[in-house]
């Protein structure tokens, strides 16, 4: 996998280089403060007890589908892995600890509210936007329902209301952004979590907190924060006690997912120079070949 | 596209046994389409959160646009590079492209969840320059306009001697007539500007279609996960331009019992192995540079799909169409061009469906009956309209002219490429 990726980069570099010398990586200006001031949540999977209260709270606060909140605490669902969907913006899954088979981990998944979200870069109309405070927000009115954001999201988060013929929406965790400016705001799931597994705060402070926990009990945590660098950093970050490969956290790249496509786009359309140059070149060819060909064309017509 | 040849309607009966079968499939397709509009995507398709793009996008839109590339390749060769002998191909090529793109958009509407918002990308406040899809959408939309303009001369020519609309519509006769006159006076005079724009727009979006899946680098099978993808898409679209025309003209000659214009077709067919060869070379170079040959040999469905795509869709037609003897036979020309077309369709399906590996796929995607019905139905409608146009409008040259269009000895390819 790693080798694969290096070779990919190698070819990318060649391709991008030939495209347009000097087309800067697209999103540079957004990287200025490394997203330390934006809000995020630290998910400490070592402290998670798998009670599913966060799922229930999310359903009550945002739930788009009518589901009995009581059923949402049933732990038998852990037998089959689930993904967040149009009726559940967040789901908790159980994983066996490969080192001690009797122990389990639970991992809550939801939209990661990436720093440089692939879905936002991909959306054809800008229906998805990155709020400067952290959340990645969806605007139903603009969306055309192309579902390109689904392909782009490296965590496979967006879900669709396929059953709705007239007014289907893209559904994903909202970070409860509509209540963001409330006093003492915390997302519904964070507020309810009994084990202290979820912490809401500025992303930079969360990273510090995570490293403090790792330092305090190095035997319980692995020495990495998932989401610190993954896909250019995410608002939601994870601490685990086992290698990421044993969890549902997918193996991704450390650069923003949309780097390559944005470099290509901006290279081709840099002030529209390449298309206009091509237009001019073709026009020149068309014009200059015309005269030499007119004679030939006349002869040809005579023959026919 | 003022035709330098006299083009005439074929003038024959529209309905035959073949057309009735097509009409039935078209009808079923329309039913499926209406069903989707009323009952939604879940009822009509097998799309899911894991596989959000199905055959409507892959075959109707992406492959459809690739197969409609004949429009810009022929315009470039005949009108920009002034190879007059290929002028006879321009009108059928423009017609193909116009229908191909129109039906790509119709197929897209079925697939969009909020299809009534399809116009949103035009609105400047919603422009999204980071998005590959935005570029594809804008270019396709503009190119569609260009294609309609390029097709205008055919219509103007037909109705020059007076518009006679049937029944009540006849009161619009003079209005339509003056409209056509305006078109003739202003649009057609400047048609070269549109022709060049068409070629530029095509190069842009044909390659961008290849960039679409680059936004999912972590979810793609390594074989197709290449930054060269835009180049490969553009090259294969250029390579499939002539095969589509060969395919159409041979089928036309069979259905209307006209002799196939072998000299012309075998003449254009000579370019196909060259274009495919370039494509193949880039493809192999890319696989080698990225060191993914082990993935080609891994024996999974994806690797077989790749081998099929390359061997049947690229290598085989190169072998067939580079033989002089085979290029003189209508049947072999047909086989060769069908293989190229198949190769491009399989390639697009591979990139968008086979190579895509979502994180939480429960079962692989396979299109539903309704999805297939709609796809087949839209293609049938397209063929019916094509037939209607060539029967009623001056699209094709007289059979005799087609025959003699390229009767002079073809020069060796090298001198051809250098220019006569
Ligand atoms: S996790 Fe997916 S949906 Fe959420 S912000 Fe990142 S790319 Fe977008
Ligand atoms: S489905 Fe909507 S939000 Fe997603 S990319 Fe398309 S327009 Fe944007």
XYZ file of C-alpha atoms and ligand atoms in Angstrom:
740
model
C 0.000 0.000 0.000
C 2.724 2.441 1.013
C 4.826 1.760 -2.032
C 1.791 2.110 -4.185
C 1.238 5.511 -2.805
C 4.748 6.741 -3.289
C 4.625 5.736 -6.922
C 1.292 7.502 -7.193
C 2.863 10.663 -5.887
C 5.740 10.300 -8.281
C 3.400 10.209 -11.251
C 1.261 12.957 -9.782
C 4.281 15.170 -9.564
C 5.169 14.563 -13.184
C 1.601 15.117 -14.329
C 1.053 18.227 -12.267
C 4.418 19.635 -13.175
C 3.780 19.408 -16.876
C 0.317 20.838 -16.442
C 1.203 24.276 -15.301
C 4.431 25.300 -13.787
C 3.673 27.346 -10.744
C 0.071 26.320 -10.113
C 0.312 26.434 -6.349
C -1.321 23.659 -4.328
C -4.864 24.798 -4.254
C -5.756 25.348 -0.666
C -2.583 26.839 0.738
C -4.177 29.915 2.205
C -6.438 27.804 4.368
C -3.521 26.081 6.040
C -2.190 29.188 7.708
C -3.123 28.445 11.295
C -3.120 24.660 10.914
C -6.709 24.643 12.163
C -5.740 24.833 15.795
C -8.443 27.407 16.581
C -11.331 25.582 14.956
C -13.551 23.457 17.177
C -13.307 19.732 17.313
C -14.037 16.675 19.397
C -11.564 14.196 20.806
C -12.945 10.639 20.854
C -11.098 8.577 23.443
C -11.996 5.044 22.452
C -10.191 3.688 25.496
C -12.740 5.407 27.739
C -15.759 4.489 25.592
C -17.970 1.842 27.178
C -20.271 1.230 24.212
C -23.480 2.431 25.842
C -24.825 3.993 22.604
C -26.128 7.015 24.532
C -24.517 9.295 21.927
C -26.520 7.612 19.187
C -29.678 8.142 21.185
C -28.902 11.785 21.977
C -28.132 12.496 18.321
C -31.402 10.914 17.287
C -33.325 13.053 19.766
C -31.502 16.247 18.824
C -31.277 15.883 15.059
C -32.972 12.613 14.149
C -34.390 12.772 10.669
C -36.155 9.427 10.987
C -38.796 8.418 13.475
C -37.046 5.851 15.617
C -37.929 4.773 19.101
C -35.124 6.249 21.257
C -35.432 3.335 23.710
C -34.449 0.836 21.028
C -31.320 2.851 20.417
C -29.665 1.490 23.541
C -29.975 -2.137 22.503
C -26.463 -3.532 22.447
C -27.204 -6.513 20.270
C -26.642 -4.330 17.216
C -22.915 -4.677 17.816
C -23.017 -8.125 16.239
C -23.084 -6.619 12.764
C -20.967 -3.633 11.765
C -22.970 -0.559 10.790
C -22.250 2.702 9.018
C -23.703 6.163 9.613
C -26.654 6.670 7.302
C -29.568 8.952 6.539
C -31.344 7.915 9.729
C -28.372 7.812 12.067
C -25.714 10.485 11.808
C -23.507 8.560 14.188
C -23.109 4.862 14.980
C -20.972 2.952 17.458
C -19.282 -0.287 16.443
C -17.512 -2.912 18.525
C -14.091 -4.324 17.774
C -12.235 -7.154 19.435
C -8.852 -6.218 20.817
C -6.435 -8.456 18.929
C -4.076 -8.584 21.931
C -6.606 -9.668 24.548
C -9.634 -11.372 22.964
C -11.849 -10.796 25.995
C -11.577 -7.033 25.696
C -13.514 -4.930 23.229
C -13.191 -1.459 21.821
C -16.032 0.704 20.671
C -15.590 3.249 17.979
C -18.103 5.962 17.306
C -18.147 7.120 13.728
C -19.647 10.227 12.182
C -18.557 12.965 9.804
C -14.995 13.967 10.714
C -15.554 17.610 9.723
C -12.242 17.565 7.904
C -10.036 20.639 7.870
C -9.894 20.527 4.107
C -12.944 18.459 3.272
C -12.933 16.469 0.062
C -16.709 16.705 -0.056
C -16.591 20.498 -0.058
C -13.973 20.536 -2.792
C -15.980 18.079 -4.877
C -19.456 19.562 -4.571
C -20.540 20.890 -7.944
C -22.453 23.868 -6.577
C -20.923 24.604 -3.199
C -23.823 23.121 -1.271
C -21.276 21.882 1.259
C -19.134 24.478 2.976
C -16.558 24.543 5.726
C -17.629 26.869 8.535
C -14.623 28.743 9.926
C -15.507 27.403 13.389
C -15.114 23.813 12.249
C -18.368 22.238 11.072
C -18.873 21.146 7.468
C -22.339 22.380 6.642
C -24.839 21.250 4.028
C -27.257 23.542 2.231
C -30.256 21.629 0.921
C -31.433 24.397 -1.332
C -28.310 24.528 -3.494
C -27.742 20.766 -3.746
C -28.580 19.098 -7.059
C -28.299 15.573 -5.680
C -25.402 14.390 -7.844
C -23.839 12.492 -4.923
C -20.297 13.320 -6.043
C -19.554 14.198 -2.416
C -20.129 10.508 -1.598
C -17.321 9.465 -3.913
C -15.024 12.144 -2.553
C -15.434 11.518 1.183
C -12.576 9.242 2.282
C -14.629 8.117 5.292
C -17.770 7.231 3.299
C -19.923 9.450 5.462
C -22.602 11.192 3.383
C -25.852 9.245 3.088
C -28.829 9.848 0.856
C -32.558 9.792 1.270
C -32.977 7.565 -1.752
C -36.540 6.751 -0.764
C -37.662 10.346 -1.090
C -38.669 10.983 -4.710
C -39.069 14.745 -4.607
C -37.017 16.293 -1.847
C -34.115 13.970 -1.046
C -31.288 15.357 1.025
C -27.698 14.453 1.734
C -27.533 13.480 5.385
C -24.535 13.499 7.640
C -23.490 14.647 11.090
C -24.106 18.388 11.399
C -21.835 18.963 14.415
C -25.057 20.469 15.801
C -23.857 23.638 14.094
C -27.263 25.323 14.346
C -26.698 25.600 18.110
C -23.021 26.436 17.857
C -23.322 29.963 19.192
C -25.375 28.911 22.230
C -23.799 29.580 25.600
C -21.750 26.639 26.850
C -22.455 24.779 23.637
C -21.497 21.167 23.307
C -22.801 18.777 20.627
C -25.651 16.546 21.842
C -23.496 13.425 21.820
C -20.679 15.064 23.780
C -23.098 16.394 26.381
C -24.573 12.970 27.093
C -21.431 10.828 27.107
C -21.158 9.292 30.598
C -17.643 7.901 30.308
C -15.854 11.120 29.366
C -14.919 9.582 26.074
C -15.943 12.678 24.129
C -14.328 16.083 24.684
C -15.359 19.222 22.825
C -12.953 22.138 22.415
C -10.491 23.998 20.261
C -8.626 21.593 18.047
C -5.195 22.705 19.243
C -6.136 22.184 22.876
C -7.585 18.763 22.097
C -4.296 17.693 20.534
C -2.457 18.828 23.675
C -4.955 16.996 25.864
C -4.545 13.844 23.821
C -0.771 13.878 24.193
C -1.116 14.418 27.946
C -3.304 11.304 28.173
C -0.869 9.320 26.051
C 2.015 10.412 28.256
C 0.151 9.621 31.480
C -0.732 6.056 30.482
C 1.513 4.988 27.633
C 0.513 1.360 28.175
C -3.135 2.067 27.416
C -2.770 4.248 24.314
C -0.829 4.017 21.116
C 1.266 7.061 20.486
C -0.745 8.599 17.648
C -3.830 10.717 17.224
C -6.009 9.689 14.318
C -7.063 12.892 12.618
C -4.111 15.035 13.573
C -2.581 14.657 10.128
C -4.933 12.291 8.310
C -6.324 13.895 5.119
C -4.799 17.190 6.221
C -6.285 16.977 9.705
C -9.850 16.555 10.913
C -11.987 18.265 13.541
C -12.921 14.956 15.089
C -9.883 13.056 16.323
C -9.415 9.630 17.873
C -7.254 8.072 20.548
C -7.059 4.292 20.447
C -5.422 1.549 22.424
C -4.709 -0.563 19.401
C -3.216 0.005 16.022
C -5.549 1.931 13.692
C -5.445 -1.006 11.304
C -7.473 -3.060 13.813
C -10.251 -0.500 13.896
C -12.778 0.859 11.456
C -10.688 3.994 11.039
C -9.683 3.736 7.387
C -6.149 3.992 6.139
C -5.971 7.306 4.307
C -3.305 9.731 3.168
C -1.811 12.605 5.119
C -2.377 15.204 2.417
C -5.819 16.668 1.821
C -7.738 14.297 -0.464
C -8.544 17.041 -2.925
C -4.963 18.234 -3.475
C -4.497 16.499 -6.803
C -7.830 17.403 -8.387
C -7.594 20.991 -7.223
C -4.061 21.303 -8.585
C -5.241 19.967 -11.939
C -8.303 22.215 -11.991
C -6.427 25.323 -11.068
C -3.600 24.455 -13.461
C -5.894 24.040 -16.446
C -7.954 27.067 -15.625
C -5.268 29.394 -14.432
C -6.778 32.676 -15.675
C -8.173 30.583 -18.523
C -4.794 30.739 -20.243
C -4.553 27.109 -21.415
C -8.053 26.966 -22.983
C -7.611 30.335 -24.668
C -4.162 29.358 -25.927
C -5.607 26.167 -27.392
C -8.386 28.182 -29.017
C -5.876 30.554 -30.566
C -3.663 27.746 -31.796
C -6.549 25.913 -33.447
C -7.756 29.145 -34.992
C -4.323 29.750 -36.423
C -4.149 26.255 -37.867
C -7.622 26.576 -39.328
C -6.764 29.866 -40.945
C -3.330 29.014 -42.262
C -4.340 25.666 -43.739
C -7.345 27.234 -45.422
C -5.509 28.883 -48.294
C -3.296 25.995 -49.178
C -6.299 23.747 -49.057
C -8.638 25.841 -51.119
C -6.753 24.965 -54.276
C -6.697 21.325 -53.409
C -10.391 21.462 -52.592
C -11.221 22.955 -55.988
C -9.309 20.289 -57.811
C -11.003 17.728 -55.693
C -14.448 19.060 -56.509
C -13.664 18.923 -60.187
C -12.727 15.308 -59.895
C -15.995 14.443 -58.222
C -20.705 22.693 -41.040
C -21.834 23.895 -44.418
C -21.590 20.655 -46.244
C -19.310 20.761 -49.217
C -21.197 17.804 -50.599
C -24.773 17.579 -51.590
C -26.510 15.967 -48.678
C -29.952 14.499 -49.084
C -32.560 12.825 -46.926
C -32.708 9.099 -47.551
C -36.472 9.245 -48.007
C -37.788 5.883 -47.126
C -40.442 4.535 -44.814
C -39.751 5.330 -41.178
C -41.372 2.270 -39.609
C -40.040 -1.210 -40.198
C -39.806 -4.324 -38.070
C -36.537 -3.181 -36.528
C -37.891 0.200 -35.623
C -40.938 -1.313 -33.950
C -38.708 -3.389 -31.683
C -36.748 -0.261 -30.847
C -40.006 1.575 -30.246
C -41.109 -1.055 -27.743
C -37.823 -0.807 -25.842
C -38.060 2.958 -25.982
C -41.560 2.782 -24.530
C -40.422 0.548 -21.678
C -37.553 2.909 -21.028
C -39.914 5.863 -20.800
C -42.099 3.934 -18.353
C -39.052 3.206 -16.198
C -38.026 6.839 -16.366
C -41.449 8.043 -15.277
C -41.493 5.433 -12.521
C -38.205 6.802 -11.186
C -39.522 10.364 -11.260
C -42.618 9.447 -9.280
C -41.337 6.818 -6.888
C -37.765 7.879 -6.352
C -34.329 6.393 -6.666
C -34.742 3.725 -4.025
C -37.712 2.166 -5.772
C -36.163 2.317 -9.215
C -32.463 1.641 -8.701
C -29.967 -0.419 -6.757
C -28.026 2.670 -5.744
C -26.936 2.808 -2.137
C -24.880 4.928 0.192
C -21.910 2.703 -0.624
C -22.442 2.862 -4.404
C -23.927 6.279 -5.101
C -23.132 6.200 -8.824
C -24.650 3.509 -11.020
C -24.983 2.745 -14.711
C -27.003 5.864 -15.478
C -23.981 7.987 -14.716
C -21.383 5.493 -15.902
C -22.925 4.319 -19.163
C -25.437 6.986 -20.170
C -23.375 9.969 -19.129
C -19.675 9.102 -19.005
C -19.507 6.438 -21.726
C -22.162 8.284 -23.758
C -20.081 11.433 -23.801
C -16.971 9.468 -24.781
C -18.798 7.804 -27.677
C -20.096 11.181 -28.822
C -16.509 12.362 -29.276
C -16.893 11.753 -33.012
C -18.390 15.228 -33.194
C -15.265 17.046 -32.202
C -12.676 14.744 -33.758
C -14.349 14.912 -37.153
C -14.844 18.660 -36.920
C -11.173 19.038 -36.071
C -9.968 16.851 -38.925
C -12.330 18.158 -41.610
C -12.832 21.785 -40.679
C -9.744 22.819 -38.761
C -7.151 20.694 -40.526
C -9.124 21.006 -43.763
C -9.003 17.392 -44.856
C -11.815 17.929 -47.293
C -12.310 14.302 -48.131
C -13.651 13.637 -44.657
C -16.233 16.351 -44.990
C -18.877 13.796 -45.844
C -18.510 12.499 -42.295
C -19.118 15.807 -40.586
C -22.895 15.837 -40.572
C -23.366 12.284 -39.321
C -20.706 13.005 -36.694
C -22.405 16.179 -35.511
C -25.744 14.405 -35.394
C -24.204 11.596 -33.343
C -22.634 14.016 -30.922
C -25.754 16.125 -30.611
C -27.908 13.123 -29.781
C -25.235 11.575 -27.557
C -24.877 14.676 -25.418
C -28.591 15.396 -25.327
C -29.282 11.925 -24.035
C -26.386 12.105 -21.612
C -28.170 15.046 -20.027
C -31.520 13.240 -20.084
C -29.873 10.243 -18.403
C -28.265 12.529 -15.851
C -31.616 14.046 -14.941
C -32.921 10.596 -14.056
C -29.962 10.094 -11.776
C -29.912 13.431 -9.971
C -31.724 13.372 -6.664
C -32.861 16.973 -7.062
C -33.021 17.054 -10.864
C -35.060 20.265 -10.841
C -31.899 21.989 -9.592
C -29.837 20.913 -12.587
C -29.487 24.550 -13.659
C -27.780 25.562 -10.415
C -24.181 25.279 -11.697
C -24.911 28.085 -14.171
C -25.594 30.597 -11.405
C -22.384 32.525 -10.657
C -23.030 32.584 -6.911
C -22.909 28.776 -6.931
C -19.827 28.413 -9.125
C -17.379 26.027 -7.573
C -14.061 26.173 -9.373
C -12.445 23.491 -7.203
C -14.861 20.857 -8.418
C -14.013 18.676 -11.399
C -17.684 17.920 -11.788
C -18.457 21.606 -12.078
C -16.055 21.934 -14.967
C -17.484 18.876 -16.677
C -20.996 20.224 -16.216
C -20.217 23.668 -17.583
C -18.261 22.367 -20.562
C -20.920 19.816 -21.467
C -23.606 22.465 -21.278
C -21.702 24.898 -23.470
C -20.684 22.208 -25.917
C -24.301 21.120 -26.230
C -25.166 24.656 -27.350
C -22.280 24.567 -29.813
C -23.530 21.266 -31.199
C -27.032 22.637 -31.730
C -25.529 25.568 -33.602
C -23.351 23.256 -35.656
C -26.419 21.252 -36.595
C -28.406 24.322 -37.632
C -27.204 24.420 -41.253
C -28.766 21.008 -41.791
C -32.126 22.307 -40.670
C -31.834 25.651 -42.407
C -30.924 23.945 -45.643
C -33.917 21.697 -45.449
C -36.433 24.435 -44.803
C -34.869 27.090 -46.978
C -37.632 26.877 -49.546
C -40.314 27.534 -47.014
C -41.531 26.238 -43.703
C -44.764 24.308 -43.840
C -45.794 23.264 -40.388
C -48.814 21.013 -40.170
C -52.279 22.053 -39.031
C -52.692 24.780 -36.470
C -48.961 25.349 -36.202
C -48.945 26.734 -39.724
C -49.637 30.220 -38.402
C -46.077 30.096 -37.048
C -44.631 29.456 -40.498
C -43.403 32.951 -41.254
C -42.069 33.397 -37.728
C -39.994 30.230 -37.919
C -38.869 31.189 -41.368
C -37.526 34.549 -40.299
C -35.927 32.906 -37.271
C -34.095 30.507 -39.542
C -33.043 33.384 -41.723
C -31.557 35.178 -38.736
C -29.719 31.989 -37.802
C -28.387 31.672 -41.296
C -27.296 35.261 -41.463
C -25.596 35.520 -38.079
C -24.796 32.150 -36.556
C -23.766 30.212 -39.589
C -21.581 32.988 -40.913
C -19.441 32.709 -37.797
C -19.622 28.985 -37.523
C -15.834 28.553 -37.550
C -15.675 30.266 -34.170
C -18.109 27.718 -32.803
C -16.288 24.815 -34.388
C -13.036 25.748 -32.652
C -14.855 26.356 -29.380
C -16.385 22.892 -29.697
C -12.963 21.295 -30.007
C -11.560 23.219 -27.035
C -14.561 22.447 -24.848
C -14.393 18.779 -25.806
C -10.722 18.469 -24.948
C -11.462 20.038 -21.581
C -14.364 17.913 -20.479
C -13.309 14.655 -22.101
C -10.148 14.805 -20.013
C -11.907 16.083 -16.911
C -14.197 13.077 -16.950
C -11.024 11.128 -16.284
C -10.184 13.393 -13.375
C -13.527 12.773 -11.665
C -12.428 9.697 -9.765
C -9.098 11.225 -8.753
C -11.045 12.795 -5.922
C -11.284 9.349 -4.322
C -7.644 8.229 -4.317
C -7.973 6.126 -1.180
C -10.983 4.217 -2.471
C -9.745 3.288 -5.936
C -8.193 0.084 -7.193
C -4.510 0.808 -7.956
C -4.788 -0.162 -11.631
C -7.049 2.778 -12.428
C -5.928 5.126 -9.686
C -3.608 7.181 -11.830
C -3.074 10.906 -12.225
C -2.696 10.153 -15.942
C -6.375 9.298 -16.032
C -7.429 12.612 -17.671
C -4.938 12.056 -20.482
C -6.082 8.464 -20.928
C -9.726 9.528 -21.086
C -8.971 12.172 -23.693
C -6.900 9.815 -25.843
C -9.443 7.033 -25.741
C -12.239 9.467 -26.600
C -10.260 10.639 -29.624
C -9.549 7.048 -30.631
C -13.206 6.027 -30.482
C -14.403 8.904 -32.705
C -13.838 7.225 -36.059
C -14.895 3.716 -35.002
C -18.295 5.111 -34.029
C -18.724 6.621 -37.492
C -17.561 3.449 -39.204
C -20.031 1.493 -37.115
C -22.875 3.867 -37.973
C -22.186 4.078 -41.692
C -21.914 0.324 -42.086
C -25.148 -0.213 -40.184
C -26.827 2.492 -42.281
C -25.698 0.878 -45.487
C -27.003 -2.485 -44.280
C -30.387 -1.199 -43.162
C -30.993 0.898 -46.248
C -29.441 -1.617 -48.629
C -26.842 0.768 -49.925
C -23.312 -0.370 -50.723
C -21.019 0.475 -47.804
C -18.523 3.248 -48.674
C -15.520 1.002 -48.194
C -12.785 3.289 -49.604
C -13.773 6.105 -47.262
C -14.178 3.879 -44.225
C -10.986 1.932 -44.692
C -9.279 5.252 -45.181
C -10.351 6.595 -41.785
C -9.873 3.186 -40.184
C -6.149 3.493 -40.813
C -5.931 6.132 -38.135
C -7.542 3.960 -35.489
C -4.589 1.624 -34.777
C -2.281 4.632 -34.559
C -4.499 6.450 -32.061
C -5.116 3.303 -30.052
C -1.394 2.563 -30.135
C -0.574 5.900 -28.559
C -3.216 5.280 -25.913
C -1.853 1.809 -25.208
C 1.698 3.111 -24.921
C 0.698 5.757 -22.380
C -1.336 3.179 -20.499
C 1.531 0.704 -20.277
C 4.013 3.408 -19.383
C 1.743 4.562 -16.590
C 1.276 1.059 -15.168
C 5.005 0.467 -15.261
C 5.927 3.770 -13.691
C 3.487 3.216 -10.843
C 4.646 -0.397 -10.468
C 1.154 -1.867 -10.419
C 1.710 -4.871 -12.699
C 1.388 -7.172 -9.650
C -2.174 -5.869 -9.307
C -2.873 -6.738 -12.919
C -1.784 -10.304 -12.198
C -3.610 -10.636 -8.886
C -6.409 -12.746 -10.383
C -9.330 -10.826 -8.924
C -12.414 -9.700 -10.819
C -10.887 -6.239 -11.193
C -7.714 -7.596 -12.752
C -9.681 -9.691 -15.241
C -11.828 -6.682 -16.053
C -8.659 -4.772 -16.798
C -7.205 -7.506 -18.980
C -10.486 -7.724 -20.900
C -10.549 -3.971 -21.378
C -7.031 -3.899 -22.791
C -6.913 -7.110 -24.799
C -10.393 -7.031 -26.331
C -10.873 -3.308 -26.494
C -7.424 -2.118 -27.494
C -4.955 -4.787 -28.614
C -7.367 -6.844 -30.716
C -8.711 -3.891 -32.739
C -5.145 -2.659 -33.264
C -4.290 -6.021 -34.789
C -7.464 -6.231 -36.871
C -7.543 -2.696 -38.204
C -3.875 -2.536 -39.088
C -4.384 -5.245 -41.737
C -4.977 -3.767 -45.177
C -6.961 -6.773 -46.308
C -9.338 -6.733 -43.344
C -9.927 -3.024 -43.752
C -11.375 -3.719 -47.212
C -14.167 -5.823 -45.756
C -17.242 -4.208 -44.283
C -17.705 -7.026 -41.798
C -14.185 -6.785 -40.426
C -14.418 -3.026 -40.224
C -17.620 -3.508 -38.265
C -15.997 -6.031 -35.914
C -12.970 -3.823 -35.371
C -14.967 -0.725 -34.591
C -17.409 -2.567 -32.325
C -14.437 -3.820 -30.304
C -13.068 -0.312 -29.885
C -16.476 0.953 -28.787
C -16.863 -1.950 -26.371
C -13.373 -1.294 -25.028
C -14.197 2.311 -24.209
C -17.486 1.402 -22.523
C -15.806 -1.305 -20.439
C -13.045 1.125 -19.512
C -15.515 3.687 -18.226
C -17.448 1.056 -16.273
C -14.177 -0.208 -14.834
C -13.046 3.209 -13.682
C -16.339 4.236 -12.139
C -17.751 0.957 -10.829
C -15.225 -1.892 -10.762
C -12.326 0.171 -9.436
C -14.415 1.912 -6.783
C -14.026 0.258 -3.391
C -16.242 1.853 -0.768
C -15.470 1.282 2.894
C -18.745 -0.238 3.974
C -19.947 -2.148 0.929
C -22.282 -4.942 1.981
C -22.791 -6.346 -1.489
C -21.393 -5.207 -4.818
C -23.538 -2.976 -6.990
C -25.472 -4.488 -9.837
C -28.002 -2.412 -11.775
C -31.698 -3.054 -11.188
C -34.084 -4.090 -13.963
C -35.424 -0.558 -14.150
C -31.957 0.948 -14.411
C -31.174 -1.372 -17.306
C -34.546 -0.703 -18.952
C -34.029 3.033 -18.806
C -30.470 2.801 -20.131
C -31.535 0.570 -23.025
C -34.645 2.654 -23.606
C -32.735 5.910 -23.881
C -30.314 4.349 -26.349
C -33.262 3.056 -28.401
C -34.874 6.476 -28.513
C -31.569 7.902 -29.624
C -31.319 5.431 -32.499
C -34.907 6.152 -33.527
C -34.274 9.884 -33.622
C -31.081 9.311 -35.541
C -33.013 7.313 -38.085
C -35.695 9.967 -38.265
C -33.110 12.635 -38.942
C -31.253 10.807 -41.671
C -34.510 9.824 -43.335
C -35.992 13.310 -43.219
C -33.119 15.774 -43.165
C -30.128 16.256 -45.441
C -27.549 14.561 -43.216
C -25.960 11.953 -45.451
C -24.486 12.513 -48.884
C -25.898 10.560 -51.814
C -24.755 6.965 -51.786
C -22.758 7.535 -54.942
C -20.930 10.469 -53.402
C -20.136 8.510 -50.284
C -18.671 5.861 -52.538
C -16.437 8.229 -54.397
C -15.685 10.442 -51.424
C -12.318 8.899 -50.911
C -11.756 7.095 -54.126
C -8.303 8.484 -54.816
C -5.501 6.222 -53.742
C -4.834 6.721 -50.043
C -1.330 7.991 -49.567
C 0.980 6.298 -47.109
C 0.109 7.280 -43.580
C 3.360 9.125 -42.935
C 2.745 11.622 -45.715
C -0.850 11.893 -44.590
C 0.148 12.929 -41.141
C 2.675 15.401 -42.415
C -0.047 16.987 -44.455
C -0.633 16.601 -48.117
S -15.704 13.174 6.818
Fe -16.423 13.155 4.708
S -18.365 14.234 4.789
Fe -17.277 14.743 6.687
S -16.157 16.632 6.202
Fe -14.747 14.933 5.803
S -15.031 14.540 3.601
Fe -16.791 15.743 4.237
S -25.064 15.645 -3.764
Fe -25.425 17.799 -3.268
S -23.936 18.232 -1.667
Fe -23.245 16.345 -2.647
S -21.821 17.002 -4.277
Fe -23.838 16.845 -5.227
S -24.702 18.901 -5.094
Fe -22.993 18.822 -3.615
